[in-house]
PDB file of C-alpha atoms and ligand atoms in Angstrom:
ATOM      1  CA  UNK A   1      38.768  27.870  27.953  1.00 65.00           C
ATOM      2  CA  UNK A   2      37.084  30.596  30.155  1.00 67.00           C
ATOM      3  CA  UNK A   3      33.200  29.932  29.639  1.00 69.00           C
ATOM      4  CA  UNK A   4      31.063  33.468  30.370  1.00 65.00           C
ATOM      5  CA  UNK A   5      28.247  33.000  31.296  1.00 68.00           C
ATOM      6  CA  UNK A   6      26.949  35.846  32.482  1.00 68.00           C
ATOM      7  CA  UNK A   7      27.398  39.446  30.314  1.00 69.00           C
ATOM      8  CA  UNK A   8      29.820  41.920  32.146  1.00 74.00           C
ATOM      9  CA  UNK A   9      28.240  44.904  33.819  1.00 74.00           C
ATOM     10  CA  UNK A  10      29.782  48.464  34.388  1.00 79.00           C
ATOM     11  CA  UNK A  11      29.414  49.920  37.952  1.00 80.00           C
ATOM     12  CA  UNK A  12      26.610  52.080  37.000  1.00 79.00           C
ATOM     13  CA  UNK A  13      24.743  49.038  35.639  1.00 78.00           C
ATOM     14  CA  UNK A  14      25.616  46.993  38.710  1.00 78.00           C
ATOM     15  CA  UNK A  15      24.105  49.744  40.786  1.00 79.00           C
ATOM     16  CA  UNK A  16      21.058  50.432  39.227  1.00 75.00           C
ATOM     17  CA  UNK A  17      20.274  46.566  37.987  1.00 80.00           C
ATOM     18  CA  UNK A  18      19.540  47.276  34.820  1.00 82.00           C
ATOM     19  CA  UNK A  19      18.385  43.707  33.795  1.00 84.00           C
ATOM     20  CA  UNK A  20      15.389  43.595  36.111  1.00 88.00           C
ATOM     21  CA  UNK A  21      14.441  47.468  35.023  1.00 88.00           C
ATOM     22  CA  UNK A  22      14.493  46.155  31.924  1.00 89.00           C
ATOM     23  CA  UNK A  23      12.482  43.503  33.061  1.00 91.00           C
ATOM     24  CA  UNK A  24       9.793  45.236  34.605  1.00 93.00           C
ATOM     25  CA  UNK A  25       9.585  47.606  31.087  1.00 94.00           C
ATOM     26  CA  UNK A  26       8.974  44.314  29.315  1.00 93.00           C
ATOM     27  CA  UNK A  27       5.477  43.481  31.926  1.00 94.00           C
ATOM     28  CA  UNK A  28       4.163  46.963  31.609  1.00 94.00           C
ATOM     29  CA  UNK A  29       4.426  46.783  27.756  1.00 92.00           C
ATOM     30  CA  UNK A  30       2.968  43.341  27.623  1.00 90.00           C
ATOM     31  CA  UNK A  31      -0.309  44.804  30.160  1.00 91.00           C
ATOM     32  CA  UNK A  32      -1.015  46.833  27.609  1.00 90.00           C
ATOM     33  CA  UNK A  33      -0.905  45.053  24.262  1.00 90.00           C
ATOM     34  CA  UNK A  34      -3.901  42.866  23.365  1.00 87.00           C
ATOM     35  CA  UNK A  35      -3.972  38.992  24.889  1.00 82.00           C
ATOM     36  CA  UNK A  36      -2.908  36.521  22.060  1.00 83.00           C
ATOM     37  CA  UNK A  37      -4.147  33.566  24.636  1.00 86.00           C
ATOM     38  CA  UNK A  38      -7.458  32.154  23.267  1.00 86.00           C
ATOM     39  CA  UNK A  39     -10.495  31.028  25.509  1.00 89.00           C
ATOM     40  CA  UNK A  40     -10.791  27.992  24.156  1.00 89.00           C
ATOM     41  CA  UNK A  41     -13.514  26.019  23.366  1.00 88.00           C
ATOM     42  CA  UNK A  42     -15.582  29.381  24.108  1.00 91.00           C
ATOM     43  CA  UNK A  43     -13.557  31.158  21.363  1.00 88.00           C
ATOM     44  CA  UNK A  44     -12.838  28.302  18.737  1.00 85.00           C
ATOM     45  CA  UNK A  45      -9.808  29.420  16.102  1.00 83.00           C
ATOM     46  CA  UNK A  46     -10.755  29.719  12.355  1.00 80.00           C
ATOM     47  CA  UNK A  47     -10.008  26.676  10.243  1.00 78.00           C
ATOM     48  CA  UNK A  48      -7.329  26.511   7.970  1.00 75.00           C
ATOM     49  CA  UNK A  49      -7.788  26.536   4.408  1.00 70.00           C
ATOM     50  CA  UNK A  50      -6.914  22.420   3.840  1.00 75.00           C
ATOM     51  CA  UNK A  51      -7.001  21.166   7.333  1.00 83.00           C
ATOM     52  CA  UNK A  52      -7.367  17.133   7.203  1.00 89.00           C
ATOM     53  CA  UNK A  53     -10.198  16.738   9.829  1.00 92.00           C
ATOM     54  CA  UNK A  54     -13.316  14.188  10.918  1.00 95.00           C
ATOM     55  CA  UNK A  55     -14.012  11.669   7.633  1.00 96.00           C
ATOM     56  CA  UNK A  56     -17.198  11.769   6.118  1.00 95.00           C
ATOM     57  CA  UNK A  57     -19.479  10.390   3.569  1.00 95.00           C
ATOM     58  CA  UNK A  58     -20.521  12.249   0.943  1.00 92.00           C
ATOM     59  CA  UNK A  59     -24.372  12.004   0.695  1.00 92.00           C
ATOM     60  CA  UNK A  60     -25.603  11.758  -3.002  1.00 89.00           C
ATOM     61  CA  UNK A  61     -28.654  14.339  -2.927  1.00 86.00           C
ATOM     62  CA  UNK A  62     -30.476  12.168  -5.719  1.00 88.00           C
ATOM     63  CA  UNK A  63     -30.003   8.739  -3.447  1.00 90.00           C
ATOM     64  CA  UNK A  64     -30.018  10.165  -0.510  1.00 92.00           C
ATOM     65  CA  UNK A  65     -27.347   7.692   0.714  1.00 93.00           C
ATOM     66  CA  UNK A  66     -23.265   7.496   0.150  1.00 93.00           C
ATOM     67  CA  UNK A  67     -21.705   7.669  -3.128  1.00 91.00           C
ATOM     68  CA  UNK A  68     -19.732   4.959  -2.545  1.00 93.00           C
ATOM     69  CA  UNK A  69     -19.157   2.443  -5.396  1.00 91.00           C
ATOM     70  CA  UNK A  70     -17.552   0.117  -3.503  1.00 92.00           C
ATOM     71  CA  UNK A  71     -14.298   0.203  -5.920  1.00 92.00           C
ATOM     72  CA  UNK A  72     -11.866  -1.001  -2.130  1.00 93.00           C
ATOM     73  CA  UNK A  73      -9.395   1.708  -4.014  1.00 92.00           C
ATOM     74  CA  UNK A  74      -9.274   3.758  -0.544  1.00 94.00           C
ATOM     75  CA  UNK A  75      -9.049   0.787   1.588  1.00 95.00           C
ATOM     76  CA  UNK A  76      -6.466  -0.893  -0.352  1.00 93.00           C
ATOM     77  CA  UNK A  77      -4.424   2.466  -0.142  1.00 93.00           C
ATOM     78  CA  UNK A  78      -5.121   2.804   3.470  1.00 94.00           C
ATOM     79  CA  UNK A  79      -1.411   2.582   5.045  1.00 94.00           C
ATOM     80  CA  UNK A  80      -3.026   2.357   8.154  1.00 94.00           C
ATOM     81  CA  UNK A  81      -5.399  -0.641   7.002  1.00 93.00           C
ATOM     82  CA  UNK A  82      -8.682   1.143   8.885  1.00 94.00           C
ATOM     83  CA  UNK A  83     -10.916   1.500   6.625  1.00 96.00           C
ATOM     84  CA  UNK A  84     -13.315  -1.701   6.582  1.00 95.00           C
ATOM     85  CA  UNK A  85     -15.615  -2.417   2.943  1.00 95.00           C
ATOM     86  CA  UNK A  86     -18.061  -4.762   2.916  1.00 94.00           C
ATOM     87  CA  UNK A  87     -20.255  -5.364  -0.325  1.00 93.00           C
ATOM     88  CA  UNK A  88     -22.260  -7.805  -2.750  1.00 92.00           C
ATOM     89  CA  UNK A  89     -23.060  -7.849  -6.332  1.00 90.00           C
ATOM     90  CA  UNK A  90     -26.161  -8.832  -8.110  1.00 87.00           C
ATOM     91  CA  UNK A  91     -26.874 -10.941 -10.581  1.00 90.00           C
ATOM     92  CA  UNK A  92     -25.998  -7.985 -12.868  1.00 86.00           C
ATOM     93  CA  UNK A  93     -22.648  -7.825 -11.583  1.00 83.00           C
ATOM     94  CA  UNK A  94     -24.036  -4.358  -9.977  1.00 85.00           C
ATOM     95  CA  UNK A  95     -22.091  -3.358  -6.779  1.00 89.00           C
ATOM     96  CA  UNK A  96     -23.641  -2.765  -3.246  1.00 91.00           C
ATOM     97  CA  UNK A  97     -21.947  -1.045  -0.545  1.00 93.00           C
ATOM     98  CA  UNK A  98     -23.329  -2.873   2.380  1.00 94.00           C
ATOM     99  CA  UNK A  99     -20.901  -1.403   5.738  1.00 94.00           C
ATOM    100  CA  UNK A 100     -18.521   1.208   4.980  1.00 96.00           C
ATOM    101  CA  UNK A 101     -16.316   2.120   8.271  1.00 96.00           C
ATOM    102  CA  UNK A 102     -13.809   3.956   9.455  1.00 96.00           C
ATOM    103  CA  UNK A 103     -11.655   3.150  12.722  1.00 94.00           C
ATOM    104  CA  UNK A 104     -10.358   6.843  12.949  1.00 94.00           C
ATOM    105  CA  UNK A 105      -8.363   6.208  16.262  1.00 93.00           C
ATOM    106  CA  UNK A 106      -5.911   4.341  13.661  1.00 93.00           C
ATOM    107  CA  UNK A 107      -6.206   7.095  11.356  1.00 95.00           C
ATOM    108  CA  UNK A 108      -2.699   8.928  10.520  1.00 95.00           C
ATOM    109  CA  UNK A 109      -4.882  11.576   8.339  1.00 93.00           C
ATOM    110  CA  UNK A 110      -2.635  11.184   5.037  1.00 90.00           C
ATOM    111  CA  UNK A 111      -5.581  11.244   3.209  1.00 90.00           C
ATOM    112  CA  UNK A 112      -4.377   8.721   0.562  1.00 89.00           C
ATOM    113  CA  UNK A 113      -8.143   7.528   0.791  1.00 93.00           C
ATOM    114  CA  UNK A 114      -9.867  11.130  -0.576  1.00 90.00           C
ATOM    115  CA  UNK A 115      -7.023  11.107  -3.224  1.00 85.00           C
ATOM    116  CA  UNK A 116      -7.525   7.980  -4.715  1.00 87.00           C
ATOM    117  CA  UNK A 117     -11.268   8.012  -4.734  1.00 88.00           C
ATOM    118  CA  UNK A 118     -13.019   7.855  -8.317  1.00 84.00           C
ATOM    119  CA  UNK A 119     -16.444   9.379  -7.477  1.00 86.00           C
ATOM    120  CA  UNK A 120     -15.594  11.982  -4.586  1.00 86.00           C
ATOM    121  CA  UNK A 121     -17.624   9.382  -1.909  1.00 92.00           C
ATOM    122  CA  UNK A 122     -15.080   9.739   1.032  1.00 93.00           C
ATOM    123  CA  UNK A 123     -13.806  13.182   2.361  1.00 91.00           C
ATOM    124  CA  UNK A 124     -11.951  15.095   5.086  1.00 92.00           C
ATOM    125  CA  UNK A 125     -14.146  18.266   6.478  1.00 91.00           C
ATOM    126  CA  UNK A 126     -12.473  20.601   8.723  1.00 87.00           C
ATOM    127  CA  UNK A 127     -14.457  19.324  12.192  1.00 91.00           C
ATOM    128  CA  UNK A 128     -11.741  18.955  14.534  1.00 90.00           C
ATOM    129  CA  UNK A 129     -13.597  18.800  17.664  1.00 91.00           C
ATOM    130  CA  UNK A 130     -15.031  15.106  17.931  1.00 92.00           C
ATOM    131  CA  UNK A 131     -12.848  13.443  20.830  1.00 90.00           C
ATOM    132  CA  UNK A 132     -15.021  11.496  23.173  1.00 91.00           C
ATOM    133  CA  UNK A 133     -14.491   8.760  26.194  1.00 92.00           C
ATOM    134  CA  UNK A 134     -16.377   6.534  24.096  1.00 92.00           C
ATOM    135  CA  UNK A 135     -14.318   4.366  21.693  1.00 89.00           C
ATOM    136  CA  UNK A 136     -17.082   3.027  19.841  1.00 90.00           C
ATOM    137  CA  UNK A 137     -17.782   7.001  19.273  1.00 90.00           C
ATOM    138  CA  UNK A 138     -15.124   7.562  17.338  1.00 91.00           C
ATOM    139  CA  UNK A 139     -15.428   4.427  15.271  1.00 94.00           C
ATOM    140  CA  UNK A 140     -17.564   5.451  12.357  1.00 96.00           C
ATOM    141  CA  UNK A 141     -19.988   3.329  10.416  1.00 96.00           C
ATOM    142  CA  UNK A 142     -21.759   4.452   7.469  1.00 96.00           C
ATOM    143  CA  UNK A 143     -24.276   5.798   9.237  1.00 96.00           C
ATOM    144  CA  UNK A 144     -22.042   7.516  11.320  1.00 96.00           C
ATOM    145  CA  UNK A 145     -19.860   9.179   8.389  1.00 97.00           C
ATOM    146  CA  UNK A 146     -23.068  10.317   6.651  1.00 97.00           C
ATOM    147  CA  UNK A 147     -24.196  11.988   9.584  1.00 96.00           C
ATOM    148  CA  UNK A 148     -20.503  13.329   9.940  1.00 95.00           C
ATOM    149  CA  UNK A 149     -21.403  14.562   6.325  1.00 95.00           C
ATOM    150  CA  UNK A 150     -25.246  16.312   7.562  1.00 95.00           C
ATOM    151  CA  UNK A 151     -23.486  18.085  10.229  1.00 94.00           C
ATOM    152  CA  UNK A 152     -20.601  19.554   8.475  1.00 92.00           C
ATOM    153  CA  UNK A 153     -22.603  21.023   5.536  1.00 91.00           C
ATOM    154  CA  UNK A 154     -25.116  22.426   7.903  1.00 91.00           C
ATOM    155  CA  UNK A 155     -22.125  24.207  10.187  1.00 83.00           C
ATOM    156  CA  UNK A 156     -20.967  25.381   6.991  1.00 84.00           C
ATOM    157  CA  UNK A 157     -23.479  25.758   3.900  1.00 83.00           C
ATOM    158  CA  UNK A 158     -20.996  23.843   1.871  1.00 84.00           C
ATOM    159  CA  UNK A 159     -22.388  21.494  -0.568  1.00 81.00           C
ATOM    160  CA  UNK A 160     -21.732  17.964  -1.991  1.00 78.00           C
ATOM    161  CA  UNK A 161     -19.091  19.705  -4.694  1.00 76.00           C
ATOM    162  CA  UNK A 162     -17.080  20.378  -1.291  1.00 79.00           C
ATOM    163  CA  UNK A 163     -13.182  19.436  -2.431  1.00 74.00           C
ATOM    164  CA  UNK A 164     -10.545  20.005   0.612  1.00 72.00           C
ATOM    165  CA  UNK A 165      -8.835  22.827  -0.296  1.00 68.00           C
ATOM    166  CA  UNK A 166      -5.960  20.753   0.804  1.00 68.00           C
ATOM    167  CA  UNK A 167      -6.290  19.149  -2.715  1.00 61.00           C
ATOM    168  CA  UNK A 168      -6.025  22.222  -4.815  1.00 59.00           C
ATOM    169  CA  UNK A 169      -3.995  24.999  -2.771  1.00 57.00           C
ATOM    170  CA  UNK A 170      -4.340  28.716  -4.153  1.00 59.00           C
ATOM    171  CA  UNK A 171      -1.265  29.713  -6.283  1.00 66.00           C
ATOM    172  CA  UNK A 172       0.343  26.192  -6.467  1.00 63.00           C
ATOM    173  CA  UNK A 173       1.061  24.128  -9.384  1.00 67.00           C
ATOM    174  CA  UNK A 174      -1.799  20.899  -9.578  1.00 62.00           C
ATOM    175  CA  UNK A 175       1.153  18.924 -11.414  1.00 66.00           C
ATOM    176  CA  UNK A 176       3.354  19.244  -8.554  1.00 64.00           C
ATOM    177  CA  UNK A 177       0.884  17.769  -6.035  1.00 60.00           C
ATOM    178  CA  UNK A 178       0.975  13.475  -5.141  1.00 55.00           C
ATOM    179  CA  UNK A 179      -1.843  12.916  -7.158  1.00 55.00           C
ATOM    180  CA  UNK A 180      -0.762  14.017 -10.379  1.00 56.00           C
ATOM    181  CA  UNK A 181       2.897  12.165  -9.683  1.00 56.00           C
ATOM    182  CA  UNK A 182       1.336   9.059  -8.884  1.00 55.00           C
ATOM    183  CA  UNK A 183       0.599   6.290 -11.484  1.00 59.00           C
ATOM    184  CA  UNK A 184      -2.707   5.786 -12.844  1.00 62.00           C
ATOM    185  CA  UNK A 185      -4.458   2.472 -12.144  1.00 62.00           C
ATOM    186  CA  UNK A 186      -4.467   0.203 -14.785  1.00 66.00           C
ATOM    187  CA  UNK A 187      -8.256  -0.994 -16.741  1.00 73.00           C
ATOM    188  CA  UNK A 188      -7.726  -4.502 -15.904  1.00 75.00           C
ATOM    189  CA  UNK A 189      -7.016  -3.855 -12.003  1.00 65.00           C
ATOM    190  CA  UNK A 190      -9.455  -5.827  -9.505  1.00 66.00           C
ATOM    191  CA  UNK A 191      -9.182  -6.494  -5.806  1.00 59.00           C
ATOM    192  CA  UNK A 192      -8.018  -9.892  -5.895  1.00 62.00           C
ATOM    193  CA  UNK A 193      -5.110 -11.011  -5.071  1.00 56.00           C
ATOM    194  CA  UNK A 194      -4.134  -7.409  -3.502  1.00 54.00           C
ATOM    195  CA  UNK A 195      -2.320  -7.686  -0.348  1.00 51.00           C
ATOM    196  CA  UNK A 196      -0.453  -4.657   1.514  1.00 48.00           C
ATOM    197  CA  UNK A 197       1.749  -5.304   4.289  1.00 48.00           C
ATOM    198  CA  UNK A 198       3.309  -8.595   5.608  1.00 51.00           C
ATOM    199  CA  UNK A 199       2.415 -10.605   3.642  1.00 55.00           C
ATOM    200  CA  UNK A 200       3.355  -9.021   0.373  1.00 53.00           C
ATOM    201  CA  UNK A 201       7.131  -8.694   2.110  1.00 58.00           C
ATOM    202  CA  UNK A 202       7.064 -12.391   3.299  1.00 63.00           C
ATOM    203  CA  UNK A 203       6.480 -13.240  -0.347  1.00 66.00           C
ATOM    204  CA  UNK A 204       9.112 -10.994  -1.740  1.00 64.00           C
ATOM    205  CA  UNK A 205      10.967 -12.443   0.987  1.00 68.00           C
ATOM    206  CA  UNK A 206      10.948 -15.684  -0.353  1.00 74.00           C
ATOM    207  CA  UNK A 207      11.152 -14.750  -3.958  1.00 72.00           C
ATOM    208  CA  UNK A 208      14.263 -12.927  -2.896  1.00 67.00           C
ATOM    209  CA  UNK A 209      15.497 -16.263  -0.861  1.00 67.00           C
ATOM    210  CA  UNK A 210      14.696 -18.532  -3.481  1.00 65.00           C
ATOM    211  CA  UNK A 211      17.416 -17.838  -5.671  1.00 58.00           C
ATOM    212  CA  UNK A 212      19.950 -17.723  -3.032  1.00 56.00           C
ATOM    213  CA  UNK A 213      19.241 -21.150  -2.284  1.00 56.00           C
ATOM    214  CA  UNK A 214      19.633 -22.473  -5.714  1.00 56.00           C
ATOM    215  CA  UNK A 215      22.740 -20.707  -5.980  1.00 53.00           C
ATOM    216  CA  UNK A 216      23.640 -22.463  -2.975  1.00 54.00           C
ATOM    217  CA  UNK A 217      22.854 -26.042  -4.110  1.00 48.00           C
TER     218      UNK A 217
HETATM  219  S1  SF4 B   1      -6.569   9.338   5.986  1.00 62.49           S
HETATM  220 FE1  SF4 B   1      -5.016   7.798   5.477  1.00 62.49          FE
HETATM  221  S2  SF4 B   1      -4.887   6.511   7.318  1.00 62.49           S
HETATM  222 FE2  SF4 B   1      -6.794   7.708   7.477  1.00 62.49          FE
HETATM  223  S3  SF4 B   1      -8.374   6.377   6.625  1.00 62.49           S
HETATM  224 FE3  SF4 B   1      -7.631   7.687   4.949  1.00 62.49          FE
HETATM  225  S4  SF4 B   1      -5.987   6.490   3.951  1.00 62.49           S
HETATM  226 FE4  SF4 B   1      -6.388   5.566   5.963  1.00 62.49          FE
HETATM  227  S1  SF4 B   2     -12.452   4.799  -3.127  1.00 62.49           S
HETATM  228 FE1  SF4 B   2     -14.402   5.914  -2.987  1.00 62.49          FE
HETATM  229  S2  SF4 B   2     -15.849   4.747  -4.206  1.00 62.49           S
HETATM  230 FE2  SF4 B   2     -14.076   3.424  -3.849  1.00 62.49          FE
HETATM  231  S3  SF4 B   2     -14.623   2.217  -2.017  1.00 62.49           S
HETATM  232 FE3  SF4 B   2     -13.495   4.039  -1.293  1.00 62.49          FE
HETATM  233  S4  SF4 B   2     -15.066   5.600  -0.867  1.00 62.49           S
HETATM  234 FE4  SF4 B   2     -16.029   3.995  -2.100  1.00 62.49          FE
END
């Protein structure tokens, strides 16, 4: 098989080099079209509409603090088990968020923990820009996330009825989104006994072996 790799040329063509006139047509177009290059971070890009970003804490305006009830339904869903809960309950039975935290460096931004939440407490804004040298900086605390919250209203006069448009696109169907697929949580579910991960396959493991050995008996 003959493999061409280069296009034939007539004489004239060969001659006159057509390829790098046509070359050289191509530059002085391009000097005189507008740059599509940004000069970034001095020109920043506009957000899009549903862009998973920086995690923040909804500040209740009546509280003043989180709305966080403390219901562990974002970091049981959590496939990347970095979100940290800690509470108490009073002698009321009364719930307490004490630490709420976030390790976003283990974050894969699915944003399984905004979709399950009851109350609207945990969010995704659009700030993209929070990198740092600092681990610790990008491990957020409650503090941290509230103040995550402060800043991204002020940048953007939002307010705490802010829903990520990622949640409810323009023109599409809310039935055909994840959340209205997915299985609603039953009244008599509680945190105990909830494990995701290894150890919930090593016991399916051995329910699965268990049999097998009977049969083997
Ligand atoms: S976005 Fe996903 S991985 Fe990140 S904290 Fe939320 S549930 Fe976990
Ligand atoms: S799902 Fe919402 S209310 Fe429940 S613990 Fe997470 S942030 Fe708090």
């Amino acid at each position: 098989m003959k493999v061409q790799y280069k296009p034939k040329r007539n004489l004239l063509e060969t001659i006159f080099q057509v390829e790098i006139l046509q070359g050289m047509a191509l530059t002085l177009r391009k000097l005189f079209s507008p740059p599509i290059t940004r000069q970034y971070p001095l020109e920043k890009p506009p957000m899009y509409p549903g862009f998973r970003g920086q995690h923040a804490l909804v500040r209740d305006a009546v509280t003043n603090d989180s709305k966080c009830i403390g219901c562990m339904r974002c970091a049981t869903v959590c496939p990347s088990r970095c979100i940290h809960i800690q509470y108490h309950d009073d002698e009321n039975g009364k719930r307490y968020v004490d630490e709420y935290s976030i390790e976003a460096l283990r974050c894969v931004f699915c944003a399984y923990c905004v979709e399950v939440c009851p109350v609207g407490a945990i969010t995704m804004t659009e700030v993209f820009e929070y990198s740092d040298y600092d681990r610790d900086a990008i491990y957020f605390n409650k503090g941290a996330l509230l103040e995550n919250w402060d800043k991204f209203i002020e940048g953007t006069g939002y307010d705490e009825s802010y829903v990520n448009p990622f949640w409810r696109p323009r023109g599409v169907n809310a039935s055909t989104l994840p959340a209205a697929q997915r299985k609603s949580v039953p009244a008599d579910w509680t945190i105990e006994g909830q494990f995701v991960g290894t150890k919930v396959r090593q016991e399916q493991e051995t329910e699965d072996m268990a049999p097998m050995e009977e049969s083997n008996v």
